[in-house]
């Protein structure tokens, strides 16, 4: 995030400086070019005047003296040719037979001076030829003056002028970049800590102390977030402890009441019907307490799993495994003696990353739900098979599906939406024993093991509870 803030800012500053400096740098180059052009233009025209006098008088001595002084002063080469390309005077090493010089000789008949110096920059050509015709009458050229101008000194002058601009600007830019990086870090650092704290809060992990530096607005936000996280964590912990403590505290009074009711049933003074009704209510209360304890424990494991996922990679912690053989054995031992029509189809090579205890708890609760609410003598089928489609972000080979379905009356579409809510039961089942916590517990156990629970209408017409669960690593 720091780079996403600092880089666009620096790019904008560099572009702005470029737009500001480019005209200034061009101005320096143009000024230096104009200066050298004016200097050399005067010298070339003066040479042309002397050449015209030499042609008219037949005396080239003044012209040669002038060229010698010019060469001594600037170190540049000059050659003066007449209309037949014969050398009248020269200094330096400029070859009168060179193609560039001959081209100027061919051009002088047009009587056009070529005295413009191209824009001088550190990378432009360091030498340039200037030429002018020697006009002896109104429109008649009697020769040509060719001068090779040395631009290296001007190039150095342009470069020095540019450095005077660029060095302080570059230093300022470096200072600005350092300030931008520090400032964005000062702003972004508390945002990162808030992001980590939010991630920890959503995953159930402890939230670090958010004593922050940074802008006052972020410090106030961090303080409010810290207060909210602390309050939320305390509230959740208190609620979980309240459910667990209440459930534990109810066990002893329930056991005492059951003992008294059993004693009343034994001495023959109480109405047997009333005693049986009280015992049924006690059974329901016992089951409710067990379910509440199971829910509290499962939800605690869900938070632990989220925290583990937040703190490390590699998937959920695996506390144990179970397979189809264990499930078949349990179904035979648990449900065959009851007379319930429970059948099973399991894939023998599927090993789940779920403990046997949790697996049979989920399957048993779903079967109990079917036995209670699916009508008289429902046929219940349990299946375990590899997942045909992938869960979110996971390959199909890493999942398996456990399905418990019956051929009973099932639920309506509106009722299916509410399945899994705590203490919810269909109004059509109000006269039957139950707590409304069974499928809520199955859902919590599935999520505690990295799975999900969905409820749909089965092909046999009843209810199908489908558990999408992870398979054990390396044992698929």
Short mmCIF file of C-alpha atoms in Angstrom, two decimals:
data_model
loop_
_atom_site.label_atom_id
_atom_site.label_comp_id
_atom_site.label_asym_id
_atom_site.label_seq_id
_atom_site.Cartn_x
_atom_site.Cartn_y
_atom_site.Cartn_z
CA UNK A 1 0.00 0.00 0.00
CA UNK A 2 2.93 2.32 0.72
CA UNK A 3 4.20 1.96 -2.85
CA UNK A 4 0.69 2.43 -4.27
CA UNK A 5 0.51 5.78 -2.47
CA UNK A 6 4.12 6.98 -2.80
CA UNK A 7 4.85 5.95 -6.40
CA UNK A 8 1.99 7.87 -8.06
CA UNK A 9 2.88 10.90 -5.95
CA UNK A 10 6.52 10.76 -7.00
CA UNK A 11 5.62 10.13 -10.64
CA UNK A 12 3.35 13.19 -10.59
CA UNK A 13 6.15 15.29 -9.06
CA UNK A 14 8.69 14.04 -11.64
CA UNK A 15 6.29 14.80 -14.51
CA UNK A 16 5.61 18.27 -13.12
CA UNK A 17 9.34 18.97 -12.73
CA UNK A 18 9.94 17.64 -16.24
CA UNK A 19 7.31 20.00 -17.65
CA UNK A 20 8.89 22.87 -15.70
CA UNK A 21 12.56 22.11 -16.45
CA UNK A 22 12.29 21.24 -20.13
CA UNK A 23 11.55 24.83 -21.28
CA UNK A 24 14.32 26.15 -19.01
CA UNK A 25 16.83 23.66 -20.42
CA UNK A 26 15.76 24.47 -23.98
CA UNK A 27 16.17 28.17 -23.19
CA UNK A 28 19.76 27.62 -22.00
CA UNK A 29 20.63 25.66 -25.16
CA UNK A 30 18.99 28.21 -27.45
CA UNK A 31 20.75 31.13 -25.75
CA UNK A 32 24.15 29.49 -26.10
CA UNK A 33 23.40 28.53 -29.72
CA UNK A 34 22.37 32.08 -30.51
CA UNK A 35 25.55 33.44 -28.91
CA UNK A 36 27.93 31.27 -30.91
CA UNK A 37 25.90 31.80 -34.07
CA UNK A 38 26.17 35.57 -33.75
CA UNK A 39 29.90 35.40 -33.05
CA UNK A 40 30.70 33.13 -35.98
CA UNK A 41 28.29 34.89 -38.33
CA UNK A 42 30.22 38.17 -37.81
CA UNK A 43 33.56 36.47 -38.35
CA UNK A 44 32.43 34.72 -41.52
CA UNK A 45 30.95 37.91 -42.98
CA UNK A 46 34.15 39.81 -42.11
CA UNK A 47 36.15 37.09 -43.89
CA UNK A 48 33.85 37.38 -46.92
CA UNK A 49 34.50 41.15 -47.05
CA UNK A 50 38.26 40.60 -46.93
CA UNK A 51 37.94 37.87 -49.56
CA UNK A 52 36.00 40.21 -51.83
CA UNK A 53 38.77 42.84 -51.41
CA UNK A 54 41.43 40.22 -52.09
CA UNK A 55 39.68 39.16 -55.30
CA UNK A 56 39.21 42.72 -56.46
CA UNK A 57 42.77 43.86 -55.47
CA UNK A 58 44.54 40.59 -56.17
CA UNK A 59 46.15 40.83 -52.71
CA UNK A 60 45.38 38.03 -50.28
CA UNK A 61 47.79 39.09 -47.53
CA UNK A 62 45.20 40.98 -45.37
CA UNK A 63 42.83 38.08 -45.73
CA UNK A 64 45.46 35.53 -44.66
CA UNK A 65 46.48 37.69 -41.66
CA UNK A 66 42.91 37.90 -40.52
CA UNK A 67 42.47 34.15 -40.85
CA UNK A 68 45.65 33.53 -38.87
CA UNK A 69 44.40 35.73 -36.02
CA UNK A 70 41.02 34.01 -36.15
CA UNK A 71 42.59 30.56 -36.00
CA UNK A 72 44.83 31.61 -33.10
CA UNK A 73 41.84 32.93 -31.20
CA UNK A 74 39.24 30.19 -31.81
CA UNK A 75 41.31 27.29 -33.16
CA UNK A 76 38.84 26.78 -35.99
CA UNK A 77 39.61 25.99 -39.63
CA UNK A 78 38.69 28.29 -42.51
CA UNK A 79 39.12 27.99 -46.25
CA UNK A 80 38.36 30.64 -48.87
CA UNK A 81 37.84 29.54 -52.47
CA UNK A 82 37.33 31.55 -55.62
CA UNK A 83 34.69 30.85 -58.26
CA UNK A 84 36.92 28.16 -59.80
CA UNK A 85 37.34 26.35 -56.45
CA UNK A 86 40.92 27.53 -56.11
CA UNK A 87 42.10 28.22 -52.59
CA UNK A 88 42.68 31.91 -51.95
CA UNK A 89 43.53 31.54 -48.26
CA UNK A 90 43.12 28.97 -45.50
CA UNK A 91 44.01 28.08 -41.92
CA UNK A 92 43.79 24.74 -40.18
CA UNK A 93 43.20 21.33 -41.64
CA UNK A 94 39.92 21.87 -43.44
CA UNK A 95 40.26 19.88 -46.67
CA UNK A 96 39.04 21.90 -49.67
CA UNK A 97 38.46 18.62 -51.50
CA UNK A 98 36.15 17.20 -48.85
CA UNK A 99 32.63 16.45 -50.06
CA UNK A 100 31.01 18.84 -47.56
CA UNK A 101 33.29 21.69 -48.67
CA UNK A 102 32.74 20.96 -52.35
CA UNK A 103 28.99 20.97 -51.76
CA UNK A 104 29.32 24.50 -50.36
CA UNK A 105 31.34 25.46 -53.46
CA UNK A 106 28.55 24.13 -55.69
CA UNK A 107 25.95 25.99 -53.62
CA UNK A 108 27.61 29.39 -53.54
CA UNK A 109 26.31 30.18 -57.03
CA UNK A 110 22.88 30.57 -55.50
CA UNK A 111 24.30 33.40 -53.38
CA UNK A 112 22.70 31.93 -50.26
CA UNK A 113 24.54 32.08 -46.94
CA UNK A 114 24.38 29.00 -44.70
CA UNK A 115 25.11 30.54 -41.31
CA UNK A 116 22.54 28.84 -39.05
CA UNK A 117 23.98 26.79 -36.18
CA UNK A 118 21.85 23.80 -35.13
CA UNK A 119 20.62 23.73 -31.52
CA UNK A 120 23.63 22.96 -29.34
CA UNK A 121 23.08 20.19 -26.80
CA UNK A 122 25.52 17.84 -25.01
CA UNK A 123 24.71 15.12 -27.55
CA UNK A 124 24.56 17.19 -30.77
CA UNK A 125 27.38 17.21 -33.36
CA UNK A 126 30.50 18.92 -32.02
CA UNK A 127 31.41 20.55 -35.34
CA UNK A 128 29.37 22.34 -38.00
CA UNK A 129 30.23 24.02 -41.32
CA UNK A 130 29.16 27.62 -41.98
CA UNK A 131 29.55 29.20 -45.39
CA UNK A 132 28.76 32.40 -47.20
CA UNK A 133 29.34 33.49 -50.79
CA UNK A 134 31.86 36.22 -51.57
CA UNK A 135 29.72 38.82 -53.31
CA UNK A 136 31.77 40.98 -55.66
CA UNK A 137 28.84 42.63 -57.41
CA UNK A 138 25.11 42.90 -56.74
CA UNK A 139 24.16 39.25 -57.40
CA UNK A 140 27.46 37.77 -58.54
CA UNK A 141 29.45 35.49 -56.26
CA UNK A 142 33.18 35.41 -56.78
CA UNK A 143 33.93 32.71 -54.25
CA UNK A 144 32.90 31.13 -50.97
CA UNK A 145 34.07 31.19 -47.35
CA UNK A 146 33.75 27.90 -45.46
CA UNK A 147 34.33 27.75 -41.71
CA UNK A 148 34.28 24.67 -39.51
CA UNK A 149 32.91 25.82 -36.14
CA UNK A 150 34.00 23.92 -33.03
CA UNK A 151 30.93 23.53 -30.75
CA UNK A 152 32.54 21.55 -27.91
CA UNK A 153 33.01 24.59 -25.69
CA UNK A 154 29.38 25.55 -26.22
CA UNK A 155 28.27 22.00 -25.46
CA UNK A 156 30.15 22.13 -22.15
CA UNK A 157 28.57 25.49 -21.38
CA UNK A 158 25.09 24.07 -22.08
CA UNK A 159 25.82 21.02 -19.93
CA UNK A 160 27.04 23.17 -17.05
CA UNK A 161 23.93 25.34 -17.32
CA UNK A 162 21.73 22.26 -17.22
CA UNK A 163 23.61 20.82 -14.24
CA UNK A 164 23.08 24.04 -12.33
CA UNK A 165 19.38 23.33 -12.72
CA UNK A 166 19.32 19.54 -12.45
CA UNK A 167 21.60 18.96 -9.45
CA UNK A 168 19.58 20.94 -6.90
CA UNK A 169 16.34 19.69 -8.43
CA UNK A 170 17.57 16.07 -8.21
CA UNK A 171 18.65 16.54 -4.61
CA UNK A 172 15.28 18.08 -3.86
CA UNK A 173 13.57 15.18 -5.60
CA UNK A 174 15.51 12.65 -3.52
CA UNK A 175 14.59 14.55 -0.38
CA UNK A 176 10.96 14.67 -1.53
CA UNK A 177 10.98 10.90 -2.22
CA UNK A 178 12.36 10.20 1.23
CA UNK A 179 9.75 12.49 2.77
CA UNK A 180 6.98 10.88 0.71
CA UNK A 181 8.05 7.35 1.72
CA UNK A 182 8.29 8.34 5.38
CA UNK A 183 4.94 10.16 5.28
CA UNK A 184 3.11 7.36 3.50
CA UNK A 185 4.63 4.87 5.95
CA UNK A 186 3.47 7.07 8.84
CA UNK A 187 -0.04 7.04 7.41
CA UNK A 188 -0.16 3.45 6.15
CA UNK A 189 1.50 1.74 9.16
CA UNK A 190 -1.54 2.13 11.46
CA UNK A 191 -3.80 1.05 8.59
CA UNK A 192 -1.81 -2.20 8.31
CA UNK A 193 -2.09 -2.79 12.05
CA UNK A 194 -5.81 -2.16 11.88
CA UNK A 195 -6.06 -4.62 8.98
CA UNK A 196 -4.21 -7.30 10.96
CA UNK A 197 -6.36 -6.60 14.00
CA UNK A 198 -9.55 -6.88 11.93
CA UNK A 199 -8.33 -10.17 10.45
CA UNK A 200 -7.52 -11.48 13.93
CA UNK A 201 -10.93 -10.39 15.23
CA UNK A 202 -12.84 -12.10 12.42
CA UNK A 203 -10.80 -15.29 12.83
CA UNK A 204 -11.23 -15.43 16.60
CA UNK A 205 -7.55 -14.79 17.39
CA UNK A 206 -6.51 -12.33 20.13
CA UNK A 207 -6.29 -8.71 18.99
CA UNK A 208 -2.91 -7.06 19.59
CA UNK A 209 -2.56 -3.78 21.39
CA UNK A 210 -3.28 -1.02 18.87
CA UNK A 211 -1.26 1.78 20.43
CA UNK A 212 -0.71 3.68 17.21
CA UNK A 213 1.23 6.54 15.78
CA UNK A 214 -0.02 8.32 12.71
CA UNK A 215 -2.66 10.90 11.92
CA UNK A 216 -5.04 11.84 14.76
CA UNK A 217 -8.02 10.47 12.82
CA UNK A 218 -6.41 7.02 12.59
CA UNK A 219 -5.42 7.09 16.26
CA UNK A 220 -9.04 7.80 17.21
CA UNK A 221 -10.22 5.04 14.86
CA UNK A 222 -7.72 2.61 16.41
CA UNK A 223 -8.84 3.50 19.91
CA UNK A 224 -12.49 2.94 18.98
CA UNK A 225 -11.63 -0.33 17.23
CA UNK A 226 -9.64 -1.56 20.23
CA UNK A 227 -12.57 -0.78 22.53
CA UNK A 228 -15.01 -2.53 20.18
CA UNK A 229 -12.77 -5.61 19.82
CA UNK A 230 -12.26 -5.89 23.55
CA UNK A 231 -15.97 -5.50 24.23
CA UNK A 232 -16.90 -8.00 21.55
CA UNK A 233 -14.38 -10.59 22.71
CA UNK A 234 -15.47 -10.18 26.32
CA UNK A 235 -19.13 -10.49 25.38
CA UNK A 236 -18.59 -13.62 23.30
CA UNK A 237 -16.48 -15.20 26.04
CA UNK A 238 -19.06 -14.33 28.69
CA UNK A 239 -21.88 -15.79 26.60
CA UNK A 240 -19.98 -19.00 25.97
CA UNK A 241 -19.05 -19.31 29.64
CA UNK A 242 -22.64 -18.56 30.61
CA UNK A 243 -24.01 -21.35 28.41
CA UNK A 244 -21.37 -23.82 29.56
CA UNK A 245 -21.69 -22.89 33.25
CA UNK A 246 -25.49 -22.91 33.17
CA UNK A 247 -25.53 -26.31 31.50
CA UNK A 248 -23.11 -27.72 34.06
CA UNK A 249 -25.05 -26.22 36.97
CA UNK A 250 -28.31 -27.71 35.71
CA UNK A 251 -26.95 -31.24 35.81
CA UNK A 252 -26.91 -31.61 39.60
CA UNK A 253 -30.47 -30.29 40.21
CA UNK A 254 -31.71 -32.42 37.33
CA UNK A 255 -30.10 -35.51 38.81
CA UNK A 256 -31.66 -34.69 42.22
CA UNK A 257 -35.12 -34.15 40.70
CA UNK A 258 -34.84 -37.40 38.75
CA UNK A 259 -33.88 -39.24 41.95
CA UNK A 260 -36.91 -37.82 43.81
CA UNK A 261 -39.22 -38.71 40.95
CA UNK A 262 -37.85 -42.24 40.84
CA UNK A 263 -38.43 -42.55 44.62
CA UNK A 264 -42.03 -41.30 44.21
CA UNK A 265 -42.60 -43.82 41.44
CA UNK A 266 -41.24 -46.56 43.68
CA UNK A 267 -43.39 -45.96 46.80
CA UNK A 268 -46.65 -46.17 44.84
CA UNK A 269 -48.20 -42.95 46.23
CA UNK A 270 -47.81 -40.91 43.09
CA UNK A 271 -49.89 -41.08 39.95
CA UNK A 272 -47.86 -43.23 37.48
CA UNK A 273 -49.03 -41.11 34.58
CA UNK A 274 -47.81 -37.90 36.21
CA UNK A 275 -44.49 -39.53 37.12
CA UNK A 276 -44.00 -40.73 33.55
CA UNK A 277 -44.75 -37.25 32.21
CA UNK A 278 -42.26 -35.71 34.59
CA UNK A 279 -39.64 -38.28 33.59
CA UNK A 280 -40.22 -37.50 29.91
CA UNK A 281 -39.74 -33.79 30.62
CA UNK A 282 -36.58 -34.58 32.55
CA UNK A 283 -35.31 -36.58 29.60
CA UNK A 284 -35.95 -33.63 27.31
CA UNK A 285 -34.22 -31.29 29.73
CA UNK A 286 -31.24 -33.65 29.94
CA UNK A 287 -31.01 -33.81 26.18
CA UNK A 288 -31.25 -30.03 25.91
CA UNK A 289 -28.40 -29.59 28.40
CA UNK A 290 -26.28 -32.10 26.47
CA UNK A 291 -26.99 -30.31 23.21
CA UNK A 292 -26.14 -26.92 24.70
CA UNK A 293 -22.85 -28.23 26.04
CA UNK A 294 -22.09 -29.80 22.66
CA UNK A 295 -22.90 -26.55 20.86
CA UNK A 296 -20.74 -24.47 23.20
CA UNK A 297 -17.82 -26.85 22.75
CA UNK A 298 -18.24 -27.04 18.95
CA UNK A 299 -18.43 -23.25 18.56
CA UNK A 300 -15.34 -22.89 20.72
CA UNK A 301 -13.54 -25.27 18.35
CA UNK A 302 -14.77 -23.25 15.36
CA UNK A 303 -13.09 -20.15 16.78
CA UNK A 304 -9.91 -22.11 17.51
CA UNK A 305 -9.87 -23.41 13.96
CA UNK A 306 -10.33 -19.91 12.53
CA UNK A 307 -7.48 -18.66 14.70
CA UNK A 308 -5.25 -21.53 13.56
CA UNK A 309 -6.04 -20.78 9.91
CA UNK A 310 -5.30 -17.10 10.50
CA UNK A 311 -1.96 -17.80 12.15
CA UNK A 312 -0.59 -20.43 9.79
CA UNK A 313 -1.02 -21.85 6.35
CA UNK A 314 -1.57 -25.45 5.46
CA UNK A 315 -5.25 -25.94 6.18
CA UNK A 316 -7.16 -26.80 9.30
CA UNK A 317 -5.56 -28.67 12.17
CA UNK A 318 -6.31 -32.37 12.01
CA UNK A 319 -7.04 -33.97 15.35
CA UNK A 320 -7.96 -37.43 14.09
CA UNK A 321 -9.35 -39.41 11.19
CA UNK A 322 -12.23 -41.74 10.48
CA UNK A 323 -13.18 -43.97 7.60
CA UNK A 324 -16.14 -45.81 6.14
CA UNK A 325 -15.40 -49.02 8.04
CA UNK A 326 -15.61 -47.24 11.40
CA UNK A 327 -18.86 -45.62 10.34
CA UNK A 328 -20.41 -48.92 9.23
CA UNK A 329 -19.40 -50.64 12.45
CA UNK A 330 -20.91 -47.87 14.53
CA UNK A 331 -24.18 -47.86 12.60
CA UNK A 332 -24.49 -51.63 13.06
CA UNK A 333 -23.81 -51.48 16.78
CA UNK A 334 -25.82 -48.35 17.52
CA UNK A 335 -28.93 -48.68 15.34
CA UNK A 336 -29.45 -52.34 14.56
CA UNK A 337 -30.64 -53.13 18.13
CA UNK A 338 -33.25 -50.32 17.95
CA UNK A 339 -34.99 -51.82 14.92
CA UNK A 340 -34.59 -48.62 12.88
CA UNK A 341 -34.31 -49.27 9.14
CA UNK A 342 -30.85 -47.81 8.70
CA UNK A 343 -28.76 -48.86 5.70
CA UNK A 344 -25.37 -47.63 4.62
CA UNK A 345 -23.26 -47.33 1.48
CA UNK A 346 -19.69 -46.25 2.11
CA UNK A 347 -16.62 -45.92 -0.08
CA UNK A 348 -13.97 -48.04 1.67
CA UNK A 349 -11.00 -45.93 0.53
CA UNK A 350 -12.28 -42.59 1.83
CA UNK A 351 -10.57 -41.37 5.00
CA UNK A 352 -11.98 -38.23 6.59
CA UNK A 353 -10.01 -35.62 8.53
CA UNK A 354 -12.66 -35.85 11.22
CA UNK A 355 -12.50 -37.77 14.48
CA UNK A 356 -14.70 -40.82 14.79
CA UNK A 357 -16.46 -39.20 17.76
CA UNK A 358 -17.47 -36.14 15.75
CA UNK A 359 -18.45 -38.18 12.69
CA UNK A 360 -20.76 -40.56 14.55
CA UNK A 361 -22.15 -37.65 16.62
CA UNK A 362 -23.20 -35.85 13.43
CA UNK A 363 -24.57 -38.98 11.76
CA UNK A 364 -26.39 -40.18 14.89
CA UNK A 365 -28.00 -36.79 15.42
CA UNK A 366 -29.19 -36.68 11.80
CA UNK A 367 -30.58 -40.23 12.10
CA UNK A 368 -32.32 -39.36 15.41
CA UNK A 369 -33.86 -36.38 13.68
CA UNK A 370 -35.20 -38.64 10.91
CA UNK A 371 -36.49 -41.23 13.38
CA UNK A 372 -38.39 -38.56 15.33
CA UNK A 373 -39.88 -36.50 12.51
CA UNK A 374 -39.90 -38.57 9.30
CA UNK A 375 -43.03 -40.49 10.19
CA UNK A 376 -43.65 -44.11 11.14
CA UNK A 377 -40.83 -46.55 10.45
CA UNK A 378 -38.91 -44.39 8.00
CA UNK A 379 -36.22 -45.94 5.89
CA UNK A 380 -32.93 -44.12 6.47
CA UNK A 381 -29.91 -44.39 4.25
CA UNK A 382 -26.38 -43.22 5.13
CA UNK A 383 -23.78 -42.80 2.39
CA UNK A 384 -20.13 -41.75 2.32
CA UNK A 385 -18.55 -40.94 -1.04
CA UNK A 386 -15.88 -38.68 -2.58
CA UNK A 387 -17.17 -35.23 -3.49
CA UNK A 388 -18.16 -34.92 -7.15
CA UNK A 389 -17.61 -31.15 -7.26
CA UNK A 390 -15.12 -28.89 -5.57
CA UNK A 391 -15.81 -26.78 -2.54
CA UNK A 392 -14.72 -23.14 -2.77
CA UNK A 393 -11.02 -22.99 -3.48
CA UNK A 394 -10.42 -26.74 -3.08
CA UNK A 395 -10.03 -29.68 -5.42
CA UNK A 396 -12.82 -32.29 -5.46
CA UNK A 397 -10.31 -34.97 -4.41
CA UNK A 398 -9.85 -33.23 -1.08
CA UNK A 399 -13.48 -33.51 -0.01
CA UNK A 400 -16.03 -36.21 0.79
CA UNK A 401 -19.77 -36.12 1.34
CA UNK A 402 -21.70 -37.88 4.07
CA UNK A 403 -25.45 -37.97 3.41
CA UNK A 404 -28.22 -39.03 5.77
CA UNK A 405 -31.58 -39.17 3.98
CA UNK A 406 -34.97 -40.63 4.67
CA UNK A 407 -38.20 -41.34 2.81
CA UNK A 408 -40.47 -39.46 5.22
CA UNK A 409 -42.75 -36.46 4.69
CA UNK A 410 -39.85 -33.99 4.75
CA UNK A 411 -40.23 -30.25 5.17
CA UNK A 412 -41.75 -27.48 3.10
CA UNK A 413 -39.55 -25.02 1.20
CA UNK A 414 -40.11 -22.34 3.86
CA UNK A 415 -39.20 -24.79 6.61
CA UNK A 416 -36.05 -25.96 4.82
CA UNK A 417 -34.68 -22.41 4.99
CA UNK A 418 -34.89 -22.43 8.78
CA UNK A 419 -33.32 -25.82 9.38
CA UNK A 420 -30.25 -25.43 11.58
CA UNK A 421 -31.58 -22.49 13.62
CA UNK A 422 -31.28 -23.06 17.33
CA UNK A 423 -34.46 -24.22 19.09
CA UNK A 424 -36.41 -24.17 15.82
CA UNK A 425 -38.76 -27.04 15.07
CA UNK A 426 -41.57 -27.33 12.59
CA UNK A 427 -44.98 -26.54 14.07
CA UNK A 428 -46.13 -29.92 12.76
CA UNK A 429 -43.70 -31.58 15.18
CA UNK A 430 -44.60 -29.64 18.30
CA UNK A 431 -46.21 -32.69 19.92
CA UNK A 432 -43.07 -34.78 19.56
CA UNK A 433 -40.07 -34.80 21.90
CA UNK A 434 -37.14 -32.74 20.79
CA UNK A 435 -34.97 -29.76 21.61
CA UNK A 436 -34.57 -27.98 18.26
CA UNK A 437 -30.80 -28.14 18.75
CA UNK A 438 -29.95 -31.36 16.89
CA UNK A 439 -29.21 -30.04 13.39
CA UNK A 440 -27.72 -26.85 14.89
CA UNK A 441 -25.22 -29.09 16.65
CA UNK A 442 -24.53 -31.03 13.41
CA UNK A 443 -23.91 -27.75 11.59
CA UNK A 444 -21.55 -26.52 14.33
CA UNK A 445 -19.60 -29.81 14.37
CA UNK A 446 -19.29 -29.77 10.57
CA UNK A 447 -17.92 -26.22 10.61
CA UNK A 448 -15.58 -27.07 13.52
CA UNK A 449 -14.05 -29.76 11.27
CA UNK A 450 -13.69 -27.52 8.22
CA UNK A 451 -16.91 -28.72 6.57
CA UNK A 452 -20.42 -27.52 5.84
CA UNK A 453 -23.93 -28.83 6.30
CA UNK A 454 -26.71 -28.41 3.77
CA UNK A 455 -30.27 -29.69 3.99
CA UNK A 456 -32.36 -30.51 0.96
CA UNK A 457 -35.26 -32.67 -0.12
CA UNK A 458 -34.11 -36.23 -0.73
CA UNK A 459 -34.86 -38.25 -3.86
CA UNK A 460 -36.94 -40.60 -1.67
CA UNK A 461 -39.20 -37.69 -0.70
CA UNK A 462 -37.93 -37.00 2.80
CA UNK A 463 -35.11 -34.93 4.17
CA UNK A 464 -31.45 -35.23 3.16
CA UNK A 465 -28.74 -33.87 5.48
CA UNK A 466 -25.55 -33.52 3.47
CA UNK A 467 -22.15 -33.00 5.14
CA UNK A 468 -19.27 -31.79 2.98
CA UNK A 469 -16.14 -32.74 4.95
CA UNK A 470 -12.36 -32.63 4.30
CA UNK A 471 -10.48 -35.84 3.55
CA UNK A 472 -7.28 -36.73 5.39
CA UNK A 473 -4.06 -35.49 3.75
CA UNK A 474 -2.18 -38.25 1.90
CA UNK A 475 -4.94 -40.79 2.44
CA UNK A 476 -7.36 -40.04 -0.39
#
